[in-house]
Amino acid sequence: MLELHNQDRASGKTSKVIELMKQDEAALLLVPNVFIKRRNFPKELQKRILVGANIEHLIDELRSMRFTKLFVDELSYSKFNLAELFYELGRSRIQVIVFGTEQ
């Protein structure tokens, strides 16, 4: 299942993701770069946050992990790479919740 939340910039998306991650210990988070990971998220969540620079590597990494839900804080992939990622997660029945800003 794919759930999209299109919200304005500075509307509390990251705060909402942090709250949801703290509630669900089996969830992972995908962010676009390591700077966002280190700067915006608390240390206790760092081990469950993935940085997805290379989509093939990310998909391989996700295949080897056990999780039930994937939160995405801002997307920065091409439409083709997003389709591939969402297809792979859908095959595994992983719930994907995306928080982003359409621009």
Coordinates of C-alpha atoms in Angstrom, one line a residue:
M1 CA 0.0 0.0 0.0
L2 CA 1.2 3.5 -0.9
E3 CA 0.1 6.5 1.0
L4 CA 1.1 10.0 -0.1
H5 CA 1.2 13.2 2.0
N6 CA 1.8 16.3 -0.1
Q7 CA 2.4 19.1 2.3
D8 CA 3.9 22.6 2.1
R9 CA 7.4 23.3 3.1
A10 CA 7.9 23.8 6.8
S11 CA 4.6 22.3 7.6
G12 CA 5.9 19.7 10.1
K13 CA 6.5 16.7 7.8
T14 CA 9.8 15.7 9.5
S15 CA 8.3 16.1 13.0
K16 CA 5.4 13.8 12.0
V17 CA 7.8 11.2 10.6
I18 CA 9.8 11.3 13.8
E19 CA 6.7 10.8 15.9
L20 CA 5.5 7.9 13.7
M21 CA 9.0 6.3 13.8
K22 CA 9.0 6.4 17.6
Q23 CA 5.6 4.7 17.6
D24 CA 6.5 1.8 15.2
E25 CA 9.8 0.0 16.1
A26 CA 9.5 -2.1 12.9
A27 CA 9.5 0.8 10.5
L28 CA 12.4 2.2 8.5
L29 CA 12.8 5.7 7.1
L30 CA 14.3 6.7 3.7
V31 CA 15.8 10.2 3.3
P32 CA 17.6 11.7 0.3
N33 CA 21.0 12.4 1.8
V34 CA 23.2 11.9 4.9
F35 CA 23.1 15.6 5.8
I36 CA 19.3 15.4 6.4
K37 CA 19.7 12.2 8.3
R38 CA 22.3 13.6 10.7
R39 CA 20.8 17.1 11.1
N40 CA 17.1 16.5 11.3
F41 CA 16.6 13.2 13.1
P42 CA 17.3 12.1 16.7
K43 CA 20.2 9.8 17.5
E44 CA 17.9 7.0 18.7
L45 CA 16.4 6.7 15.2
Q46 CA 19.7 6.9 13.2
K47 CA 20.1 3.1 12.9
R48 CA 16.7 2.8 11.2
I49 CA 17.3 5.6 8.7
L50 CA 18.5 4.7 5.2
V51 CA 20.1 7.2 2.8
G52 CA 19.1 6.3 -0.8
A53 CA 21.6 7.7 -3.1
N54 CA 21.9 4.6 -5.4
I55 CA 18.5 3.0 -6.0
E56 CA 19.8 -0.5 -7.0
H57 CA 21.9 -0.6 -3.8
L58 CA 19.0 0.6 -1.7
I59 CA 16.7 -2.1 -3.1
D60 CA 19.3 -4.8 -2.4
E61 CA 19.7 -3.4 1.1
L62 CA 16.0 -3.4 1.7
R63 CA 15.6 -7.0 0.5
S64 CA 18.0 -8.1 3.3
M65 CA 16.2 -6.2 6.1
R66 CA 13.1 -7.1 8.1
F67 CA 10.6 -4.3 8.4
T68 CA 6.9 -3.8 8.0
K69 CA 6.6 -0.1 7.0
L70 CA 8.8 2.4 5.1
F71 CA 8.4 6.1 5.7
V72 CA 9.9 8.4 3.0
D73 CA 10.8 12.0 3.9
E74 CA 11.0 13.9 0.6
L75 CA 11.6 12.1 -2.6
S76 CA 14.6 12.8 -4.8
Y77 CA 14.5 10.0 -7.4
S78 CA 13.4 9.9 -11.1
K79 CA 9.9 8.6 -11.8
F80 CA 11.4 5.4 -13.2
N81 CA 13.4 4.7 -10.0
L82 CA 10.4 5.5 -7.8
A83 CA 8.3 3.1 -9.8
E84 CA 11.0 0.4 -9.4
L85 CA 11.3 1.0 -5.6
F86 CA 7.5 1.0 -5.0
Y87 CA 7.1 -2.1 -7.2
E88 CA 9.7 -4.0 -5.1
L89 CA 8.2 -2.9 -1.8
G90 CA 4.7 -3.7 -3.0
R91 CA 5.7 -7.3 -4.0
S92 CA 6.9 -7.7 -0.4
R93 CA 3.6 -6.2 1.0
I94 CA 5.5 -3.4 2.7
Q95 CA 3.4 -0.3 3.5
V96 CA 5.0 2.9 2.1
I97 CA 4.1 6.3 3.5
V98 CA 5.6 9.3 1.7
F99 CA 5.8 12.8 3.1
G100 CA 6.9 15.3 0.5
T101 CA 6.4 18.7 -1.1
E102 CA 5.4 18.8 -4.8
Q103 CA 7.3 21.5 -6.7

